């Protein structure tokens, strides 16, 4: 019955590799997000996406790209991984759009990415 | 930067005591939200207060918002060991993105 699920939970890989993290939500939400949480627990928005619009945080390197095959999925693809990419990545979802402001976000349990 | 700041960074109290965490932010907002994060888990939404509200309650939680001072507080009354977690405030200037504070690590000692 998990509302927002991410896979894998742990990802250990070499610098320079390309990897993907998958996210699925079964809440019927129309907007999904990716956040990065660093070692100091600071959470930063990376992307928000619904079927109409992708909003990218301008500080996110273009090595990171979200891919959404449908409304219930938003995967995160990372090219040429670097040491500084080590962090916990959280997927989230919510209702947005007309008449749906002020809605909470629902988070997955995170993917712990470690770059060797 | 739209990031908020929380105070204190860490708080340790005895079970049964009240815990108060403060959040300051910099931009105008639609709402401010509080989330809890248990170790190794995702964030769980606790309470949302709109910009035109001043106080809100949910169970043992009480949130205040002062938009003139750009600050909010979260009060947890009669704390329990299970309340041990990190607590984050998050502002929502628009319809979508949340901008999180730096978090308060709460430890409730049984």
PDB file of C-alpha atoms in Angstrom:
ATOM      1  CA  UNK A   1       0.000   0.000   0.000  1.00  0.00           C
ATOM      2  CA  UNK A   2       3.037   2.255  -0.299  1.00  0.00           C
ATOM      3  CA  UNK A   3       1.922   5.626  -1.614  1.00  0.00           C
ATOM      4  CA  UNK A   4       5.241   6.824  -3.061  1.00  0.00           C
ATOM      5  CA  UNK A   5       7.817   4.157  -3.725  1.00  0.00           C
ATOM      6  CA  UNK A   6      11.384   4.539  -4.925  1.00  0.00           C
ATOM      7  CA  UNK A   7      13.841   1.970  -6.179  1.00  0.00           C
ATOM      8  CA  UNK A   8      16.526   1.158  -5.401  1.00  0.00           C
ATOM      9  CA  UNK A   9      16.785   2.061  -1.726  1.00  0.00           C
ATOM     10  CA  UNK A  10      20.592   1.942  -1.893  1.00  0.00           C
ATOM     11  CA  UNK A  11      22.785   2.594  -4.921  1.00  0.00           C
ATOM     12  CA  UNK A  12      26.562   2.294  -4.802  1.00  0.00           C
ATOM     13  CA  UNK A  13      28.418   2.952  -8.029  1.00  0.00           C
ATOM     14  CA  UNK A  14      31.638   4.216  -9.547  1.00  0.00           C
ATOM     15  CA  UNK A  15      32.349   7.785 -10.580  1.00  0.00           C
ATOM     16  CA  UNK A  16      31.577   8.368 -14.233  1.00  0.00           C
ATOM     17  CA  UNK A  17      28.763   5.827 -14.460  1.00  0.00           C
ATOM     18  CA  UNK A  18      25.190   6.569 -15.574  1.00  0.00           C
ATOM     19  CA  UNK A  19      22.365   5.485 -13.273  1.00  0.00           C
ATOM     20  CA  UNK A  20      18.609   5.813 -12.900  1.00  0.00           C
ATOM     21  CA  UNK A  21      16.343   5.975  -9.869  1.00  0.00           C
ATOM     22  CA  UNK A  22      12.698   5.050 -10.286  1.00  0.00           C
ATOM     23  CA  UNK A  23       9.699   6.573  -8.542  1.00  0.00           C
ATOM     24  CA  UNK A  24       6.049   5.580  -8.625  1.00  0.00           C
ATOM     25  CA  UNK A  25       3.020   7.011  -6.827  1.00  0.00           C
ATOM     26  CA  UNK A  26      -0.411   5.432  -6.498  1.00  0.00           C
ATOM     27  CA  UNK A  27      -2.148   8.469  -5.023  1.00  0.00           C
ATOM     28  CA  UNK A  28      -3.516   9.812  -8.277  1.00  0.00           C
ATOM     29  CA  UNK A  29      -1.478  12.996  -7.880  1.00  0.00           C
ATOM     30  CA  UNK A  30      -0.753  15.131 -10.907  1.00  0.00           C
ATOM     31  CA  UNK A  31       2.619  16.540  -9.872  1.00  0.00           C
ATOM     32  CA  UNK A  32       5.818  14.777  -8.883  1.00  0.00           C
ATOM     33  CA  UNK A  33       9.106  16.081  -7.514  1.00  0.00           C
ATOM     34  CA  UNK A  34      12.700  15.157  -6.901  1.00  0.00           C
ATOM     35  CA  UNK A  35      14.634  16.476  -3.907  1.00  0.00           C
ATOM     36  CA  UNK A  36      18.263  16.045  -2.878  1.00  0.00           C
ATOM     37  CA  UNK A  37      19.218  15.766   0.803  1.00  0.00           C
ATOM     38  CA  UNK A  38      22.888  16.274   1.554  1.00  0.00           C
ATOM     39  CA  UNK A  39      24.970  14.980   4.440  1.00  0.00           C
ATOM     40  CA  UNK A  40      23.868  17.938   6.599  1.00  0.00           C
ATOM     41  CA  UNK A  41      20.220  16.963   6.060  1.00  0.00           C
ATOM     42  CA  UNK A  42      19.570  20.029   3.898  1.00  0.00           C
ATOM     43  CA  UNK A  43      16.751  19.299   1.417  1.00  0.00           C
ATOM     44  CA  UNK A  44      16.734  21.046  -1.937  1.00  0.00           C
ATOM     45  CA  UNK A  45      14.182  20.868  -4.741  1.00  0.00           C
ATOM     46  CA  UNK A  46      15.618  19.609  -8.005  1.00  0.00           C
ATOM     47  CA  UNK A  47      12.574  19.288 -10.275  1.00  0.00           C
ATOM     48  CA  UNK A  48       8.836  19.496 -10.241  1.00  0.00           C
ATOM     49  CA  UNK A  49       6.846  17.966 -13.089  1.00  0.00           C
ATOM     50  CA  UNK A  50       3.264  17.522 -14.146  1.00  0.00           C
ATOM     51  CA  UNK A  51       1.869  16.611 -17.519  1.00  0.00           C
ATOM     52  CA  UNK A  52       2.086  20.204 -18.632  1.00  0.00           C
ATOM     53  CA  UNK A  53       5.230  21.645 -17.212  1.00  0.00           C
ATOM     54  CA  UNK A  54       8.717  20.762 -16.065  1.00  0.00           C
ATOM     55  CA  UNK A  55      10.245  23.209 -13.638  1.00  0.00           C
ATOM     56  CA  UNK A  56      13.959  22.802 -13.163  1.00  0.00           C
ATOM     57  CA  UNK A  57      15.949  24.300 -10.329  1.00  0.00           C
ATOM     58  CA  UNK A  58      18.582  26.260 -12.183  1.00  0.00           C
ATOM     59  CA  UNK A  59      21.334  25.038  -9.869  1.00  0.00           C
ATOM     60  CA  UNK A  60      20.842  21.414 -10.929  1.00  0.00           C
ATOM     61  CA  UNK A  61      23.527  20.244 -13.393  1.00  0.00           C
ATOM     62  CA  UNK A  62      22.218  19.119 -16.776  1.00  0.00           C
ATOM     63  CA  UNK A  63      23.671  15.672 -16.021  1.00  0.00           C
ATOM     64  CA  UNK A  64      20.434  15.167 -14.101  1.00  0.00           C
ATOM     65  CA  UNK A  65      17.289  14.607 -16.148  1.00  0.00           C
ATOM     66  CA  UNK A  66      13.778  13.594 -15.092  1.00  0.00           C
ATOM     67  CA  UNK A  67      11.858  11.184 -17.291  1.00  0.00           C
ATOM     68  CA  UNK A  68       8.126  10.627 -16.902  1.00  0.00           C
ATOM     69  CA  UNK A  69       6.568   7.754 -18.876  1.00  0.00           C
ATOM     70  CA  UNK A  70       3.161   8.525 -17.350  1.00  0.00           C
ATOM     71  CA  UNK A  71       1.502  10.534 -14.571  1.00  0.00           C
ATOM     72  CA  UNK A  72       2.296   7.941 -11.918  1.00  0.00           C
ATOM     73  CA  UNK A  73       6.028   7.736 -12.604  1.00  0.00           C
ATOM     74  CA  UNK A  74       8.917  10.170 -12.520  1.00  0.00           C
ATOM     75  CA  UNK A  75      12.340   8.621 -12.886  1.00  0.00           C
ATOM     76  CA  UNK A  76      15.637  10.405 -12.325  1.00  0.00           C
ATOM     77  CA  UNK A  77      18.480   9.724 -14.705  1.00  0.00           C
ATOM     78  CA  UNK A  78      22.002  10.841 -13.832  1.00  0.00           C
ATOM     79  CA  UNK A  79      24.864  10.881 -16.332  1.00  0.00           C
ATOM     80  CA  UNK A  80      28.582  10.863 -15.537  1.00  0.00           C
ATOM     81  CA  UNK A  81      28.195  10.546 -11.790  1.00  0.00           C
ATOM     82  CA  UNK A  82      30.522  12.650  -9.640  1.00  0.00           C
ATOM     83  CA  UNK A  83      31.627  12.323  -6.024  1.00  0.00           C
ATOM     84  CA  UNK A  84      29.487  15.329  -5.068  1.00  0.00           C
ATOM     85  CA  UNK A  85      26.366  13.523  -6.243  1.00  0.00           C
ATOM     86  CA  UNK A  86      26.497  11.323  -3.147  1.00  0.00           C
ATOM     87  CA  UNK A  87      23.329  12.112  -1.213  1.00  0.00           C
ATOM     88  CA  UNK A  88      19.847  10.839  -0.474  1.00  0.00           C
ATOM     89  CA  UNK A  89      17.366  11.527  -3.271  1.00  0.00           C
ATOM     90  CA  UNK A  90      13.677  11.788  -2.413  1.00  0.00           C
ATOM     91  CA  UNK A  91      10.730  11.557  -4.726  1.00  0.00           C
ATOM     92  CA  UNK A  92       7.466  13.247  -3.740  1.00  0.00           C
ATOM     93  CA  UNK A  93       4.034  13.874  -5.200  1.00  0.00           C
ATOM     94  CA  UNK A  94       1.050  16.143  -4.633  1.00  0.00           C
ATOM     95  CA  UNK A  95      -2.122  17.547  -6.165  1.00  0.00           C
ATOM     96  CA  UNK A  96      -1.633  20.923  -7.834  1.00  0.00           C
ATOM     97  CA  UNK A  97      -3.473  22.972 -10.379  1.00  0.00           C
ATOM     98  CA  UNK A  98      -6.661  24.945 -10.314  1.00  0.00           C
ATOM     99  CA  UNK A  99      -8.532  24.680  -7.057  1.00  0.00           C
ATOM    100  CA  UNK A 100      -5.815  22.560  -5.500  1.00  0.00           C
ATOM    101  CA  UNK A 101      -3.441  25.000  -3.899  1.00  0.00           C
ATOM    102  CA  UNK A 102      -2.128  24.475  -0.379  1.00  0.00           C
ATOM    103  CA  UNK A 103      -1.697  20.729  -0.651  1.00  0.00           C
ATOM    104  CA  UNK A 104       0.891  18.685   1.273  1.00  0.00           C
ATOM    105  CA  UNK A 105       3.482  16.576  -0.472  1.00  0.00           C
ATOM    106  CA  UNK A 106       3.909  12.842   0.059  1.00  0.00           C
ATOM    107  CA  UNK A 107       7.459  11.523   0.115  1.00  0.00           C
ATOM    108  CA  UNK A 108       9.095   8.226  -0.686  1.00  0.00           C
ATOM    109  CA  UNK A 109      11.662   6.737   1.681  1.00  0.00           C
ATOM    110  CA  UNK A 110      14.610   7.919  -0.365  1.00  0.00           C
ATOM    111  CA  UNK A 111      17.438   6.425  -2.424  1.00  0.00           C
ATOM    112  CA  UNK A 112      20.865   6.550  -0.802  1.00  0.00           C
ATOM    113  CA  UNK A 113      23.384   7.131  -3.578  1.00  0.00           C
ATOM    114  CA  UNK A 114      27.071   6.599  -2.824  1.00  0.00           C
ATOM    115  CA  UNK A 115      29.735   7.341  -5.407  1.00  0.00           C
ATOM    116  CA  UNK A 116      33.049   5.534  -5.068  1.00  0.00           C
TER     117      UNK A 116
ATOM    118  CA  UNK B   1      17.922  31.869  -1.400  1.00  0.00           C
ATOM    119  CA  UNK B   2      14.436  30.727  -0.430  1.00  0.00           C
ATOM    120  CA  UNK B   3      15.723  28.351   2.204  1.00  0.00           C
ATOM    121  CA  UNK B   4      14.375  28.760   5.715  1.00  0.00           C
ATOM    122  CA  UNK B   5      16.318  28.477   8.914  1.00  0.00           C
ATOM    123  CA  UNK B   6      15.327  26.573  11.997  1.00  0.00           C
ATOM    124  CA  UNK B   7      16.227  27.080  15.571  1.00  0.00           C
ATOM    125  CA  UNK B   8      17.469  25.267  17.528  1.00  0.00           C
ATOM    126  CA  UNK B   9      19.461  22.861  15.371  1.00  0.00           C
ATOM    127  CA  UNK B  10      19.131  20.217  18.077  1.00  0.00           C
ATOM    128  CA  UNK B  11      16.855  19.866  21.091  1.00  0.00           C
ATOM    129  CA  UNK B  12      16.918  17.255  23.826  1.00  0.00           C
ATOM    130  CA  UNK B  13      14.063  17.010  26.346  1.00  0.00           C
ATOM    131  CA  UNK B  14      12.554  14.577  28.837  1.00  0.00           C
ATOM    132  CA  UNK B  15       9.444  12.640  27.958  1.00  0.00           C
ATOM    133  CA  UNK B  16       6.349  14.602  28.961  1.00  0.00           C
ATOM    134  CA  UNK B  17       7.944  18.007  28.413  1.00  0.00           C
ATOM    135  CA  UNK B  18       6.951  20.352  25.603  1.00  0.00           C
ATOM    136  CA  UNK B  19       9.193  20.977  22.603  1.00  0.00           C
ATOM    137  CA  UNK B  20       9.237  24.233  20.654  1.00  0.00           C
ATOM    138  CA  UNK B  21      10.949  24.688  17.306  1.00  0.00           C
ATOM    139  CA  UNK B  22      11.181  27.932  15.373  1.00  0.00           C
ATOM    140  CA  UNK B  23      11.444  28.631  11.676  1.00  0.00           C
ATOM    141  CA  UNK B  24      12.345  31.846   9.873  1.00  0.00           C
ATOM    142  CA  UNK B  25      12.030  32.427   6.151  1.00  0.00           C
ATOM    143  CA  UNK B  26      12.764  35.174   3.660  1.00  0.00           C
ATOM    144  CA  UNK B  27      10.162  35.314   0.884  1.00  0.00           C
ATOM    145  CA  UNK B  28       6.404  35.765   0.679  1.00  0.00           C
ATOM    146  CA  UNK B  29       4.461  32.521   0.961  1.00  0.00           C
ATOM    147  CA  UNK B  30       1.157  30.819   0.147  1.00  0.00           C
ATOM    148  CA  UNK B  31       1.578  28.512   3.084  1.00  0.00           C
ATOM    149  CA  UNK B  32       4.089  27.044   5.486  1.00  0.00           C
ATOM    150  CA  UNK B  33       4.259  23.341   6.247  1.00  0.00           C
ATOM    151  CA  UNK B  34       5.918  21.223   8.902  1.00  0.00           C
ATOM    152  CA  UNK B  35       7.302  17.765   8.207  1.00  0.00           C
ATOM    153  CA  UNK B  36       8.851  15.045  10.354  1.00  0.00           C
ATOM    154  CA  UNK B  37      11.650  12.757   9.237  1.00  0.00           C
ATOM    155  CA  UNK B  38      12.523   9.628  11.170  1.00  0.00           C
ATOM    156  CA  UNK B  39      16.021   8.274  10.725  1.00  0.00           C
ATOM    157  CA  UNK B  40      16.421   6.556   7.364  1.00  0.00           C
ATOM    158  CA  UNK B  41      12.908   7.402   6.225  1.00  0.00           C
ATOM    159  CA  UNK B  42      11.145   9.931   4.046  1.00  0.00           C
ATOM    160  CA  UNK B  43       9.404  13.060   5.228  1.00  0.00           C
ATOM    161  CA  UNK B  44       5.931  12.860   6.672  1.00  0.00           C
ATOM    162  CA  UNK B  45       3.600  15.843   6.487  1.00  0.00           C
ATOM    163  CA  UNK B  46       2.415  17.070   9.886  1.00  0.00           C
ATOM    164  CA  UNK B  47       0.512  20.302   9.420  1.00  0.00           C
ATOM    165  CA  UNK B  48      -0.045  23.104   6.903  1.00  0.00           C
ATOM    166  CA  UNK B  49      -0.819  26.690   7.829  1.00  0.00           C
ATOM    167  CA  UNK B  50      -1.955  29.161   5.197  1.00  0.00           C
ATOM    168  CA  UNK B  51      -0.562  32.672   4.945  1.00  0.00           C
ATOM    169  CA  UNK B  52      -3.831  34.168   6.213  1.00  0.00           C
ATOM    170  CA  UNK B  53      -3.902  31.945   9.305  1.00  0.00           C
ATOM    171  CA  UNK B  54      -2.139  32.715  12.562  1.00  0.00           C
ATOM    172  CA  UNK B  55      -2.478  29.490  14.528  1.00  0.00           C
ATOM    173  CA  UNK B  56      -3.415  25.902  13.866  1.00  0.00           C
ATOM    174  CA  UNK B  57      -3.754  22.789  16.016  1.00  0.00           C
ATOM    175  CA  UNK B  58      -3.560  19.105  15.234  1.00  0.00           C
ATOM    176  CA  UNK B  59      -3.578  16.719  18.175  1.00  0.00           C
ATOM    177  CA  UNK B  60      -0.507  17.510  20.297  1.00  0.00           C
ATOM    178  CA  UNK B  61       0.830  19.891  17.645  1.00  0.00           C
ATOM    179  CA  UNK B  62       0.362  23.635  17.646  1.00  0.00           C
ATOM    180  CA  UNK B  63       1.713  25.813  14.850  1.00  0.00           C
ATOM    181  CA  UNK B  64       1.846  29.596  14.764  1.00  0.00           C
ATOM    182  CA  UNK B  65       2.635  31.850  11.834  1.00  0.00           C
ATOM    183  CA  UNK B  66       3.671  35.499  11.890  1.00  0.00           C
ATOM    184  CA  UNK B  67       3.969  36.722   8.310  1.00  0.00           C
ATOM    185  CA  UNK B  68       5.079  40.193   9.407  1.00  0.00           C
ATOM    186  CA  UNK B  69       8.136  38.627  11.059  1.00  0.00           C
ATOM    187  CA  UNK B  70       8.387  35.826   8.507  1.00  0.00           C
ATOM    188  CA  UNK B  71       8.502  33.250  11.242  1.00  0.00           C
ATOM    189  CA  UNK B  72       6.669  30.161  12.459  1.00  0.00           C
ATOM    190  CA  UNK B  73       6.858  27.906  15.471  1.00  0.00           C
ATOM    191  CA  UNK B  74       5.942  24.277  16.084  1.00  0.00           C
ATOM    192  CA  UNK B  75       5.002  23.222  19.595  1.00  0.00           C
ATOM    193  CA  UNK B  76       4.757  19.553  20.499  1.00  0.00           C
ATOM    194  CA  UNK B  77       3.060  19.106  23.860  1.00  0.00           C
ATOM    195  CA  UNK B  78       3.507  16.180  26.259  1.00  0.00           C
ATOM    196  CA  UNK B  79       6.340  14.741  24.184  1.00  0.00           C
ATOM    197  CA  UNK B  80       6.870  11.007  23.776  1.00  0.00           C
ATOM    198  CA  UNK B  81       9.950   8.962  22.927  1.00  0.00           C
ATOM    199  CA  UNK B  82       8.314   8.229  19.549  1.00  0.00           C
ATOM    200  CA  UNK B  83       8.480  11.962  18.734  1.00  0.00           C
ATOM    201  CA  UNK B  84      12.262  11.635  18.379  1.00  0.00           C
ATOM    202  CA  UNK B  85      12.955  12.711  14.791  1.00  0.00           C
ATOM    203  CA  UNK B  86      14.079  15.652  12.673  1.00  0.00           C
ATOM    204  CA  UNK B  87      11.493  18.344  12.074  1.00  0.00           C
ATOM    205  CA  UNK B  88      11.533  20.585   9.022  1.00  0.00           C
ATOM    206  CA  UNK B  89       9.565  23.659   8.103  1.00  0.00           C
ATOM    207  CA  UNK B  90       8.910  24.238   4.424  1.00  0.00           C
ATOM    208  CA  UNK B  91       7.569  27.298   2.677  1.00  0.00           C
ATOM    209  CA  UNK B  92       5.503  27.196  -0.490  1.00  0.00           C
ATOM    210  CA  UNK B  93       5.679  30.498  -2.352  1.00  0.00           C
ATOM    211  CA  UNK B  94       3.682  29.198  -5.316  1.00  0.00           C
ATOM    212  CA  UNK B  95       1.604  26.137  -6.114  1.00  0.00           C
ATOM    213  CA  UNK B  96       4.343  23.570  -6.412  1.00  0.00           C
ATOM    214  CA  UNK B  97       7.814  23.638  -4.961  1.00  0.00           C
ATOM    215  CA  UNK B  98       8.604  23.462  -1.281  1.00  0.00           C
ATOM    216  CA  UNK B  99      11.653  25.193   0.174  1.00  0.00           C
ATOM    217  CA  UNK B 100      12.854  23.500   3.310  1.00  0.00           C
ATOM    218  CA  UNK B 101      14.486  24.840   6.416  1.00  0.00           C
ATOM    219  CA  UNK B 102      17.626  23.382   7.897  1.00  0.00           C
ATOM    220  CA  UNK B 103      15.756  21.172  10.363  1.00  0.00           C
ATOM    221  CA  UNK B 104      15.684  20.628  14.111  1.00  0.00           C
ATOM    222  CA  UNK B 105      16.837  17.304  15.507  1.00  0.00           C
ATOM    223  CA  UNK B 106      14.556  16.464  18.469  1.00  0.00           C
ATOM    224  CA  UNK B 107      15.513  13.793  20.989  1.00  0.00           C
ATOM    225  CA  UNK B 108      12.945  12.806  23.613  1.00  0.00           C
ATOM    226  CA  UNK B 109      14.510  10.916  26.487  1.00  0.00           C
ATOM    227  CA  UNK B 110      12.252   8.260  28.082  1.00  0.00           C
TER     228      UNK B 110
END
